[in-house]
CSV table of C-alpha atoms and ligand atoms in Angstrom, one decimal:
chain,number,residue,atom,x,y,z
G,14,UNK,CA,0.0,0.0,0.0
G,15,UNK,CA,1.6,3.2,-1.2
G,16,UNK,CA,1.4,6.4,1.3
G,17,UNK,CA,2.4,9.3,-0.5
G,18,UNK,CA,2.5,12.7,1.3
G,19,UNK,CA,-0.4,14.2,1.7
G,20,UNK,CA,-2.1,16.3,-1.5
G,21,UNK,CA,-0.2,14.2,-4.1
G,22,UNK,CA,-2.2,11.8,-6.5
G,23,UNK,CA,-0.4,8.3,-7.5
G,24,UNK,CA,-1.3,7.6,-11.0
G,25,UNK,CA,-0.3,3.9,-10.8
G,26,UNK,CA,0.2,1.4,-14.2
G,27,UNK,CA,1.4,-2.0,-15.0
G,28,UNK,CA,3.0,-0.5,-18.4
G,29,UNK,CA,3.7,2.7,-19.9
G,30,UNK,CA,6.0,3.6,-22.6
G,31,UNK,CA,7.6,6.2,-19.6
G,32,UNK,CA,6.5,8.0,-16.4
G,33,UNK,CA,7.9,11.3,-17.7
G,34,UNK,CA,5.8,11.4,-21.0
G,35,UNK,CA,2.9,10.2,-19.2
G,36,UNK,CA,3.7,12.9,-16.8
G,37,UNK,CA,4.0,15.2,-19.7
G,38,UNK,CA,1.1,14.3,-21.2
G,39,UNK,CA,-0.6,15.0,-17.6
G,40,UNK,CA,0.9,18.5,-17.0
G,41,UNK,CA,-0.1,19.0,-21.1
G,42,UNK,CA,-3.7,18.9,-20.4
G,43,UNK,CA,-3.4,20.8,-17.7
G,44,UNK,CA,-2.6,18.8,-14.4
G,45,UNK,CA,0.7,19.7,-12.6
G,46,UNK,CA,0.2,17.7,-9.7
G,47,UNK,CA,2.1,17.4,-7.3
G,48,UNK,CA,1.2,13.7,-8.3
G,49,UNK,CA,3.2,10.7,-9.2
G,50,UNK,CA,3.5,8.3,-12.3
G,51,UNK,CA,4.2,4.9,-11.4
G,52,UNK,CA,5.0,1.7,-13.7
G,53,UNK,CA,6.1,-1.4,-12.8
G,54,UNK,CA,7.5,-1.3,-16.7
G,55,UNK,CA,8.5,0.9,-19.5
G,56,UNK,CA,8.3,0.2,-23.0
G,57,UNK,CA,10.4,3.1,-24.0
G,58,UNK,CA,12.4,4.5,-20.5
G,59,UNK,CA,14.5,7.5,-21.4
G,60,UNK,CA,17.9,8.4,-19.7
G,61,UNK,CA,20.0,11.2,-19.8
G,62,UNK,CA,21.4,12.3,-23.6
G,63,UNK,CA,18.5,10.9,-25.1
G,64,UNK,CA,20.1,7.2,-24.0
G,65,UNK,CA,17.3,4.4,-23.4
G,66,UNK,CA,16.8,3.6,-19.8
G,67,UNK,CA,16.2,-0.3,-19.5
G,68,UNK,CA,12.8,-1.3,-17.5
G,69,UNK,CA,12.5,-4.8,-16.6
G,70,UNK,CA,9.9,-5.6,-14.0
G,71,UNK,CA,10.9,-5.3,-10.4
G,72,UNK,CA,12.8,-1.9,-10.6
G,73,UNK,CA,11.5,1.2,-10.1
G,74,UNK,CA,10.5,3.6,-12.6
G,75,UNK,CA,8.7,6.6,-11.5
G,76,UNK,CA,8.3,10.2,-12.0
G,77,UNK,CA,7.2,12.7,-9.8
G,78,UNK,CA,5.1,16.1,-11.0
G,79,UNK,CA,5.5,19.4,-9.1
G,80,UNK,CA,4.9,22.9,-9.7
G,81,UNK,CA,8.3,24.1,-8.4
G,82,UNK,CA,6.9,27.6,-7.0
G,83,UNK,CA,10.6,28.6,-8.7
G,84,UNK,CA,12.2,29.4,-11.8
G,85,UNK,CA,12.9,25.9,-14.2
G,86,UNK,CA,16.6,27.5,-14.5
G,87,UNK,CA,16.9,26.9,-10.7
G,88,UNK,CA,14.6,24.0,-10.3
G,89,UNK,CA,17.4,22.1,-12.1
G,90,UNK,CA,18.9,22.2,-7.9
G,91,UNK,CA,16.2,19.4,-7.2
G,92,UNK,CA,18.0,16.6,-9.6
G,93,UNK,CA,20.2,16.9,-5.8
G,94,UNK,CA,17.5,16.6,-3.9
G,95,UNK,CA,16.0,13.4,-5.7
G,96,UNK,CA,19.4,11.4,-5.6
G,97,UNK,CA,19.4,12.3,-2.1
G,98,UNK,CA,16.0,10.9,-2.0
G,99,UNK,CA,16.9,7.9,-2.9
G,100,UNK,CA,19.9,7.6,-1.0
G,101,UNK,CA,18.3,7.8,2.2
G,102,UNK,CA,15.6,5.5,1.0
G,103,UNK,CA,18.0,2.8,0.6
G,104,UNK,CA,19.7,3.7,3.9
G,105,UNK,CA,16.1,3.5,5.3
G,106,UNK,CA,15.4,0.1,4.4
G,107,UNK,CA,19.4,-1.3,5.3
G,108,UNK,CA,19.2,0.8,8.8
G,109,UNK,CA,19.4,-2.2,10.6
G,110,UNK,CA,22.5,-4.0,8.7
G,111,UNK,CA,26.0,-4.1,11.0
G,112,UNK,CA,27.8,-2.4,7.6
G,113,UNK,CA,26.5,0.8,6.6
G,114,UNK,CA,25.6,0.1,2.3
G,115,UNK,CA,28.0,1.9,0.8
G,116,UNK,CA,25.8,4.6,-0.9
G,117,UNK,CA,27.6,7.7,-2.6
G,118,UNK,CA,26.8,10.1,-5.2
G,119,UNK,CA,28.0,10.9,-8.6
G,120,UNK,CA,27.7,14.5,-10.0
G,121,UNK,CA,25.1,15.2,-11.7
G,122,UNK,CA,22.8,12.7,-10.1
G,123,UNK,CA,23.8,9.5,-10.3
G,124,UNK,CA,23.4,6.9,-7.1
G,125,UNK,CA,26.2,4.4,-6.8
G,126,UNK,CA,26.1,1.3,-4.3
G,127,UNK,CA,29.9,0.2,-4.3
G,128,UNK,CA,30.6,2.6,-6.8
G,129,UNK,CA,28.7,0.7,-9.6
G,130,UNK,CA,25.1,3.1,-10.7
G,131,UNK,CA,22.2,1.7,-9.0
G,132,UNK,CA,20.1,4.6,-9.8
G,133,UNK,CA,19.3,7.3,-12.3
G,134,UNK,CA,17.4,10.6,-12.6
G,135,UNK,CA,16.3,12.6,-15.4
G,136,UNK,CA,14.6,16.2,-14.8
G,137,UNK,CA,12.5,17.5,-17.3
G,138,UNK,CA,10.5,21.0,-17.0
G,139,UNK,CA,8.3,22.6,-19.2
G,140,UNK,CA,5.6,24.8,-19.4
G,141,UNK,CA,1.3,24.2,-20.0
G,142,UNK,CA,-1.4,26.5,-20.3
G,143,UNK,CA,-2.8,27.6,-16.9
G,144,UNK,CA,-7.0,27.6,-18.1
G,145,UNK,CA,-6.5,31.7,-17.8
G,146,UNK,CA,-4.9,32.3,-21.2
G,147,UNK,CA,-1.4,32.3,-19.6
G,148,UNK,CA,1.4,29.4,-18.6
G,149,UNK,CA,2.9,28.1,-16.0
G,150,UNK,CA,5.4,25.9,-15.4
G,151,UNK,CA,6.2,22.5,-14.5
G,152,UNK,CA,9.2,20.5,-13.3
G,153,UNK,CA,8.8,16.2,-13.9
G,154,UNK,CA,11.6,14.7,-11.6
G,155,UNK,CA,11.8,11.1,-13.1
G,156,UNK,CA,13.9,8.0,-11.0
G,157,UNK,CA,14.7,4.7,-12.2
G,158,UNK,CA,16.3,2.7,-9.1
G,159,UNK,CA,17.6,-1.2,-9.9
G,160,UNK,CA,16.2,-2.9,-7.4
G,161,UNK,CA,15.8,-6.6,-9.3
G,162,UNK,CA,18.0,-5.7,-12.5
G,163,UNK,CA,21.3,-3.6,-13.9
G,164,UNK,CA,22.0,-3.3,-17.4
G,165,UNK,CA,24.6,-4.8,-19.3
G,166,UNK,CA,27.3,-2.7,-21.0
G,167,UNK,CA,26.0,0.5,-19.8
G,168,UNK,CA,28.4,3.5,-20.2
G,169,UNK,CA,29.2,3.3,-16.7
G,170,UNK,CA,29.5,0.2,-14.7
G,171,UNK,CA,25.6,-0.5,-13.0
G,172,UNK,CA,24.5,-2.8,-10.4
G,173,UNK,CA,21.4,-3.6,-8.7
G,174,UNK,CA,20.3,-3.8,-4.7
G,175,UNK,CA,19.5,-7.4,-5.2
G,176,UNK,CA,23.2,-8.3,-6.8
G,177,UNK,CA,25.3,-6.2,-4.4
G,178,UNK,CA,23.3,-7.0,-1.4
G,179,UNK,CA,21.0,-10.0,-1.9
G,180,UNK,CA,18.3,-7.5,0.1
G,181,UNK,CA,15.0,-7.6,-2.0
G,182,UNK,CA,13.0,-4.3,-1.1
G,183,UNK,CA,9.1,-4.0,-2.0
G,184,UNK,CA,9.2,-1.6,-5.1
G,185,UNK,CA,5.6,0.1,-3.4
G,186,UNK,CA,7.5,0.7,-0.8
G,187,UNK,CA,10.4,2.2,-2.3
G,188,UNK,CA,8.0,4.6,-4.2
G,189,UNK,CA,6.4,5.5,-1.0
G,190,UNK,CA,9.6,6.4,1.0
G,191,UNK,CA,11.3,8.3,-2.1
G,192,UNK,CA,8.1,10.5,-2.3
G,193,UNK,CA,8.7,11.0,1.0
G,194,UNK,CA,11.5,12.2,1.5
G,195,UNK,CA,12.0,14.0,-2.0
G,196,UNK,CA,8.9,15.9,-0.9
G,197,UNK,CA,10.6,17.0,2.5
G,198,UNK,CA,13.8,18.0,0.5
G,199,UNK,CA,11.7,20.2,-1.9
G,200,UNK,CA,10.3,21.9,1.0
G,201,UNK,CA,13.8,22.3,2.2
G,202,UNK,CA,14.8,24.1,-1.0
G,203,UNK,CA,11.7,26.3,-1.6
G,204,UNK,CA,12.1,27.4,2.1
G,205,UNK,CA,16.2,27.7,2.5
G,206,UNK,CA,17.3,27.3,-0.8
G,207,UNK,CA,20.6,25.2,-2.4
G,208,UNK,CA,22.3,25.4,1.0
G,209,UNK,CA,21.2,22.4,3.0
G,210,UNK,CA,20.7,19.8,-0.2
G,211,UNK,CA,24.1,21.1,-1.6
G,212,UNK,CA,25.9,20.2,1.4
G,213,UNK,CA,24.0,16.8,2.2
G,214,UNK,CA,25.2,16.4,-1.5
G,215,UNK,CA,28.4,16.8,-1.3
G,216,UNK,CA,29.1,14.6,2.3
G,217,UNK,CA,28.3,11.5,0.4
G,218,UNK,CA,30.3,12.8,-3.2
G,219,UNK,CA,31.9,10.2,-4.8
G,220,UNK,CA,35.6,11.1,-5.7
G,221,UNK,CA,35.7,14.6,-3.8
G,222,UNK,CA,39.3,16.1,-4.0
G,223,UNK,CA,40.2,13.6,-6.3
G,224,UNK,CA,41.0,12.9,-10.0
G,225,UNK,CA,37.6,12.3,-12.8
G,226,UNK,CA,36.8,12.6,-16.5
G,227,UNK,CA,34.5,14.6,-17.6
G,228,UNK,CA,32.7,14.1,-20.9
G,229,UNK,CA,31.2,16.3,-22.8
G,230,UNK,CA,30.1,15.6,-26.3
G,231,UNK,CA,32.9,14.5,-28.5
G,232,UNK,CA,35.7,16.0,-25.7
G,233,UNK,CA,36.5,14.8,-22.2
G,234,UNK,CA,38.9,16.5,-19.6
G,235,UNK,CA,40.5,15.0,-16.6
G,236,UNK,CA,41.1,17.4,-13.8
G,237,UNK,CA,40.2,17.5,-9.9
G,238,UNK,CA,36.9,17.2,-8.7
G,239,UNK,CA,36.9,20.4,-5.8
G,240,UNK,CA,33.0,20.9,-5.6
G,241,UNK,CA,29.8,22.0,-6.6
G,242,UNK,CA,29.4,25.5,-7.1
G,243,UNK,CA,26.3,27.4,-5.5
G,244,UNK,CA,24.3,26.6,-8.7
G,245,UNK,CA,24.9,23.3,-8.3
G,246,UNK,CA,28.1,23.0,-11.5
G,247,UNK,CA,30.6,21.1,-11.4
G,248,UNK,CA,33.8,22.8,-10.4
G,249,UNK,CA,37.0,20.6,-12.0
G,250,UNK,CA,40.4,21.9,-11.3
G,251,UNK,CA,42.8,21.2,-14.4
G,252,UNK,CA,46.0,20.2,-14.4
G,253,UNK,CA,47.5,23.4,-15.4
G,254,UNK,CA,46.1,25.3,-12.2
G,255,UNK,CA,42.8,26.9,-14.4
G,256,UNK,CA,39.7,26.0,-13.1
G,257,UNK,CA,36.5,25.1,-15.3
G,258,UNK,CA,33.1,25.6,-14.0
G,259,UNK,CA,30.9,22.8,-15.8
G,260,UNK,CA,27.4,22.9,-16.3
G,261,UNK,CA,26.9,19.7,-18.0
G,262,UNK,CA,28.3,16.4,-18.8
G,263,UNK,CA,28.9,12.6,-17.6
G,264,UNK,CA,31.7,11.9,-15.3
G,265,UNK,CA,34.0,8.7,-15.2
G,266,UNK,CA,36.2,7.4,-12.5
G,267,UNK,CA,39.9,7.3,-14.6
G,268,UNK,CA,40.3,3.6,-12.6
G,269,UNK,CA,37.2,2.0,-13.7
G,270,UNK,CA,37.0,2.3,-17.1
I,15,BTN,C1,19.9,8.5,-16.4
I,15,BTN,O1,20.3,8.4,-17.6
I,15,BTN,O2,20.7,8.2,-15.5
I,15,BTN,C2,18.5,8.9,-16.1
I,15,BTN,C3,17.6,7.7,-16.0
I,15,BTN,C4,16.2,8.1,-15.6
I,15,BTN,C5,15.2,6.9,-15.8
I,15,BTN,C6,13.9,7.2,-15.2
I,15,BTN,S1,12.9,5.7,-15.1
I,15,BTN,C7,11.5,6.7,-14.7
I,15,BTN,C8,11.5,7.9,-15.6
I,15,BTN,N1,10.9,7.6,-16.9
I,15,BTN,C9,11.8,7.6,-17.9
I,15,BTN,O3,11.5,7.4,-19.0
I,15,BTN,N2,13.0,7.9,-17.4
I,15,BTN,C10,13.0,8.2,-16.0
Protein backbone atom coordinates (compact mmCIF):
# COMPACT_ATOMS: atom_id res chain seq x y z
CA UNK A 1 0.00 0.00 0.00
CA UNK A 2 1.59 3.22 -1.22
CA UNK A 3 1.39 6.39 1.30
CA UNK A 4 2.41 9.31 -0.51
CA UNK A 5 2.51 12.69 1.29
CA UNK A 6 -0.43 14.25 1.72
CA UNK A 7 -2.15 16.32 -1.52
CA UNK A 8 -0.19 14.24 -4.06
CA UNK A 9 -2.19 11.81 -6.54
CA UNK A 10 -0.35 8.34 -7.51
CA UNK A 11 -1.31 7.57 -10.99
CA UNK A 12 -0.34 3.94 -10.79
CA UNK A 13 0.19 1.39 -14.18
CA UNK A 14 1.40 -1.96 -15.02
CA UNK A 15 2.95 -0.47 -18.45
CA UNK A 16 3.69 2.68 -19.89
CA UNK A 17 5.99 3.60 -22.63
CA UNK A 18 7.63 6.17 -19.55
CA UNK A 19 6.50 7.96 -16.44
CA UNK A 20 7.88 11.27 -17.71
CA UNK A 21 5.79 11.42 -20.97
CA UNK A 22 2.87 10.21 -19.24
CA UNK A 23 3.68 12.85 -16.76
CA UNK A 24 3.97 15.17 -19.70
CA UNK A 25 1.13 14.34 -21.16
CA UNK A 26 -0.57 15.02 -17.60
CA UNK A 27 0.89 18.47 -16.99
CA UNK A 28 -0.10 18.95 -21.11
CA UNK A 29 -3.72 18.88 -20.45
CA UNK A 30 -3.44 20.75 -17.67
CA UNK A 31 -2.56 18.79 -14.35
CA UNK A 32 0.70 19.65 -12.62
CA UNK A 33 0.18 17.68 -9.74
CA UNK A 34 2.07 17.39 -7.28
CA UNK A 35 1.25 13.66 -8.33
CA UNK A 36 3.18 10.66 -9.24
CA UNK A 37 3.50 8.31 -12.28
CA UNK A 38 4.21 4.86 -11.38
CA UNK A 39 5.00 1.69 -13.74
CA UNK A 40 6.13 -1.37 -12.80
CA UNK A 41 7.52 -1.32 -16.74
CA UNK A 42 8.46 0.94 -19.45
CA UNK A 43 8.34 0.19 -22.98
CA UNK A 44 10.40 3.14 -23.97
CA UNK A 45 12.36 4.45 -20.49
CA UNK A 46 14.48 7.49 -21.37
CA UNK A 47 17.92 8.38 -19.68
CA UNK A 48 20.02 11.25 -19.81
CA UNK A 49 21.37 12.25 -23.62
CA UNK A 50 18.52 10.93 -25.12
CA UNK A 51 20.07 7.19 -24.04
CA UNK A 52 17.27 4.43 -23.35
CA UNK A 53 16.80 3.61 -19.76
CA UNK A 54 16.17 -0.34 -19.53
CA UNK A 55 12.82 -1.32 -17.53
CA UNK A 56 12.46 -4.78 -16.63
CA UNK A 57 9.90 -5.55 -13.99
CA UNK A 58 10.88 -5.29 -10.42
CA UNK A 59 12.83 -1.88 -10.58
CA UNK A 60 11.46 1.22 -10.06
CA UNK A 61 10.47 3.62 -12.56
CA UNK A 62 8.73 6.57 -11.50
CA UNK A 63 8.28 10.19 -12.05
CA UNK A 64 7.16 12.68 -9.79
CA UNK A 65 5.06 16.05 -10.98
CA UNK A 66 5.49 19.41 -9.12
CA UNK A 67 4.92 22.93 -9.70
CA UNK A 68 8.28 24.05 -8.36
CA UNK A 69 6.94 27.63 -6.98
CA UNK A 70 10.63 28.61 -8.73
CA UNK A 71 12.22 29.44 -11.84
CA UNK A 72 12.91 25.94 -14.24
CA UNK A 73 16.55 27.47 -14.52
CA UNK A 74 16.93 26.89 -10.67
CA UNK A 75 14.59 23.97 -10.29
CA UNK A 76 17.41 22.06 -12.12
CA UNK A 77 18.93 22.16 -7.91
CA UNK A 78 16.24 19.42 -7.23
CA UNK A 79 17.98 16.57 -9.55
CA UNK A 80 20.17 16.93 -5.85
CA UNK A 81 17.51 16.57 -3.86
CA UNK A 82 16.04 13.37 -5.69
CA UNK A 83 19.43 11.44 -5.59
CA UNK A 84 19.44 12.29 -2.12
CA UNK A 85 15.99 10.85 -1.99
CA UNK A 86 16.95 7.92 -2.87
CA UNK A 87 19.93 7.60 -0.96
CA UNK A 88 18.27 7.83 2.19
CA UNK A 89 15.56 5.54 0.96
CA UNK A 90 17.98 2.78 0.62
CA UNK A 91 19.70 3.72 3.89
CA UNK A 92 16.11 3.49 5.30
CA UNK A 93 15.41 0.08 4.35
CA UNK A 94 19.43 -1.34 5.26
CA UNK A 95 19.23 0.76 8.78
CA UNK A 96 19.43 -2.22 10.57
CA UNK A 97 22.47 -3.98 8.73
CA UNK A 98 25.98 -4.15 10.98
CA UNK A 99 27.81 -2.39 7.64
CA UNK A 100 26.55 0.80 6.59
CA UNK A 101 25.59 0.14 2.30
CA UNK A 102 27.99 1.94 0.79
CA UNK A 103 25.78 4.63 -0.93
CA UNK A 104 27.59 7.68 -2.62
CA UNK A 105 26.77 10.09 -5.22
CA UNK A 106 27.95 10.90 -8.55
CA UNK A 107 27.69 14.52 -10.01
CA UNK A 108 25.14 15.18 -11.74
CA UNK A 109 22.76 12.73 -10.11
CA UNK A 110 23.85 9.46 -10.32
CA UNK A 111 23.44 6.85 -7.08
CA UNK A 112 26.22 4.38 -6.84
CA UNK A 113 26.06 1.29 -4.34
CA UNK A 114 29.93 0.18 -4.31
CA UNK A 115 30.56 2.55 -6.81
CA UNK A 116 28.67 0.69 -9.57
CA UNK A 117 25.12 3.07 -10.68
CA UNK A 118 22.22 1.66 -8.98
CA UNK A 119 20.10 4.64 -9.79
CA UNK A 120 19.30 7.28 -12.25
CA UNK A 121 17.43 10.60 -12.63
CA UNK A 122 16.28 12.58 -15.37
CA UNK A 123 14.65 16.19 -14.81
CA UNK A 124 12.46 17.45 -17.29
CA UNK A 125 10.46 21.05 -17.03
CA UNK A 126 8.32 22.58 -19.16
CA UNK A 127 5.63 24.77 -19.36
CA UNK A 128 1.33 24.18 -20.00
CA UNK A 129 -1.37 26.51 -20.35
CA UNK A 130 -2.77 27.61 -16.88
CA UNK A 131 -7.05 27.57 -18.07
CA UNK A 132 -6.47 31.73 -17.83
CA UNK A 133 -4.92 32.29 -21.25
CA UNK A 134 -1.39 32.25 -19.61
CA UNK A 135 1.39 29.39 -18.57
CA UNK A 136 2.87 28.13 -16.02
CA UNK A 137 5.38 25.88 -15.40
CA UNK A 138 6.17 22.45 -14.46
CA UNK A 139 9.24 20.48 -13.30
CA UNK A 140 8.82 16.18 -13.89
CA UNK A 141 11.64 14.65 -11.59
CA UNK A 142 11.84 11.10 -13.10
CA UNK A 143 13.92 7.98 -10.98
CA UNK A 144 14.74 4.68 -12.17
CA UNK A 145 16.32 2.74 -9.10
CA UNK A 146 17.60 -1.16 -9.94
CA UNK A 147 16.23 -2.92 -7.44
CA UNK A 148 15.84 -6.57 -9.28
CA UNK A 149 17.98 -5.73 -12.53
CA UNK A 150 21.29 -3.63 -13.87
CA UNK A 151 22.00 -3.35 -17.42
CA UNK A 152 24.61 -4.83 -19.27
CA UNK A 153 27.25 -2.65 -21.02
CA UNK A 154 26.03 0.54 -19.78
CA UNK A 155 28.41 3.54 -20.24
CA UNK A 156 29.17 3.34 -16.74
CA UNK A 157 29.46 0.23 -14.71
CA UNK A 158 25.57 -0.52 -13.03
CA UNK A 159 24.52 -2.83 -10.38
CA UNK A 160 21.38 -3.59 -8.65
CA UNK A 161 20.27 -3.80 -4.73
CA UNK A 162 19.54 -7.35 -5.16
CA UNK A 163 23.20 -8.25 -6.80
CA UNK A 164 25.25 -6.15 -4.39
CA UNK A 165 23.26 -7.00 -1.37
CA UNK A 166 20.99 -9.96 -1.85
CA UNK A 167 18.33 -7.47 0.08
CA UNK A 168 15.02 -7.59 -1.98
CA UNK A 169 12.97 -4.26 -1.11
CA UNK A 170 9.05 -4.02 -2.05
CA UNK A 171 9.18 -1.57 -5.07
CA UNK A 172 5.58 0.09 -3.41
CA UNK A 173 7.53 0.72 -0.80
CA UNK A 174 10.36 2.18 -2.31
CA UNK A 175 8.02 4.59 -4.23
CA UNK A 176 6.35 5.48 -0.99
CA UNK A 177 9.62 6.41 1.05
CA UNK A 178 11.34 8.31 -2.12
CA UNK A 179 8.12 10.46 -2.33
CA UNK A 180 8.72 10.99 0.97
CA UNK A 181 11.48 12.24 1.53
CA UNK A 182 11.96 14.04 -1.98
CA UNK A 183 8.85 15.85 -0.89
CA UNK A 184 10.59 16.97 2.51
CA UNK A 185 13.77 18.03 0.49
CA UNK A 186 11.68 20.21 -1.87
CA UNK A 187 10.31 21.91 1.04
CA UNK A 188 13.75 22.32 2.21
CA UNK A 189 14.79 24.14 -1.01
CA UNK A 190 11.71 26.33 -1.57
CA UNK A 191 12.11 27.38 2.08
CA UNK A 192 16.23 27.72 2.53
CA UNK A 193 17.32 27.33 -0.84
CA UNK A 194 20.63 25.16 -2.39
CA UNK A 195 22.30 25.35 0.96
CA UNK A 196 21.24 22.42 2.96
CA UNK A 197 20.71 19.84 -0.18
CA UNK A 198 24.08 21.08 -1.62
CA UNK A 199 25.92 20.20 1.37
CA UNK A 200 23.98 16.77 2.17
CA UNK A 201 25.17 16.36 -1.46
CA UNK A 202 28.39 16.83 -1.33
CA UNK A 203 29.05 14.58 2.26
CA UNK A 204 28.28 11.49 0.45
CA UNK A 205 30.35 12.84 -3.20
CA UNK A 206 31.87 10.23 -4.75
CA UNK A 207 35.55 11.11 -5.67
CA UNK A 208 35.69 14.63 -3.82
CA UNK A 209 39.31 16.14 -4.02
CA UNK A 210 40.17 13.57 -6.34
CA UNK A 211 41.03 12.91 -9.98
CA UNK A 212 37.63 12.29 -12.75
CA UNK A 213 36.83 12.61 -16.52
CA UNK A 214 34.46 14.62 -17.63
CA UNK A 215 32.75 14.06 -20.88
CA UNK A 216 31.24 16.32 -22.80
CA UNK A 217 30.15 15.59 -26.29
CA UNK A 218 32.93 14.52 -28.50
CA UNK A 219 35.71 16.04 -25.74
CA UNK A 220 36.47 14.84 -22.21
CA UNK A 221 38.86 16.51 -19.62
CA UNK A 222 40.51 15.02 -16.61
CA UNK A 223 41.11 17.39 -13.84
CA UNK A 224 40.22 17.46 -9.92
CA UNK A 225 36.95 17.22 -8.66
CA UNK A 226 36.91 20.42 -5.84
CA UNK A 227 33.02 20.94 -5.63
CA UNK A 228 29.77 22.05 -6.62
CA UNK A 229 29.44 25.49 -7.10
CA UNK A 230 26.26 27.40 -5.48
CA UNK A 231 24.28 26.64 -8.69
CA UNK A 232 24.94 23.32 -8.32
CA UNK A 233 28.06 23.03 -11.54
CA UNK A 234 30.62 21.08 -11.35
CA UNK A 235 33.78 22.78 -10.37
CA UNK A 236 37.04 20.59 -12.00
CA UNK A 237 40.41 21.91 -11.30
CA UNK A 238 42.75 21.22 -14.38
CA UNK A 239 46.05 20.17 -14.43
CA UNK A 240 47.49 23.36 -15.44
CA UNK A 241 46.12 25.29 -12.19
CA UNK A 242 42.84 26.94 -14.44
CA UNK A 243 39.74 26.01 -13.15
CA UNK A 244 36.46 25.08 -15.26
CA UNK A 245 33.15 25.56 -14.00
CA UNK A 246 30.90 22.81 -15.82
CA UNK A 247 27.42 22.92 -16.31
CA UNK A 248 26.93 19.66 -18.00
CA UNK A 249 28.27 16.42 -18.76
CA UNK A 250 28.94 12.58 -17.64
CA UNK A 251 31.74 11.89 -15.29
CA UNK A 252 34.02 8.74 -15.17
CA UNK A 253 36.24 7.40 -12.54
CA UNK A 254 39.94 7.26 -14.58
CA UNK A 255 40.30 3.62 -12.61
CA UNK A 256 37.22 2.00 -13.69
CA UNK A 257 36.98 2.26 -17.11
C1 LIG B 1 19.92 8.46 -16.42
O1 LIG B 1 20.25 8.43 -17.61
O2 LIG B 1 20.71 8.18 -15.53
C2 LIG B 1 18.51 8.86 -16.06
C3 LIG B 1 17.58 7.70 -16.04
C4 LIG B 1 16.17 8.06 -15.64
C5 LIG B 1 15.22 6.88 -15.76
C6 LIG B 1 13.88 7.17 -15.18
S1 LIG B 1 12.89 5.72 -15.05
C7 LIG B 1 11.49 6.69 -14.67
C8 LIG B 1 11.54 7.90 -15.57
N1 LIG B 1 10.92 7.61 -16.85
C9 LIG B 1 11.80 7.61 -17.85
O3 LIG B 1 11.53 7.38 -19.04
N2 LIG B 1 13.02 7.93 -17.38
C10 LIG B 1 13.00 8.15 -15.96
Amino acid sequence: MLALPEGYALYEYDILDSTNEEASRRAQAGDIGPAVVWAKTQTAGRGRRGREWVSKPGNVFMSVLIDPGKPLTEASQLSFAASLAVKRTLEDVTSSWPEPMPITLKWPNDVLLADQKVSGILLEGGSAPDGNGGQRDYLIIGIGVNLKHAPEGAPFPATSLVANTGAQMPVDEVVSRITQHLHALIEVWQTSGFLPLRLEWLASADRLGETIDVQQGENRIQGTFLDVSAEGALQLGLEDGREETIHAGDVYFPDSQ
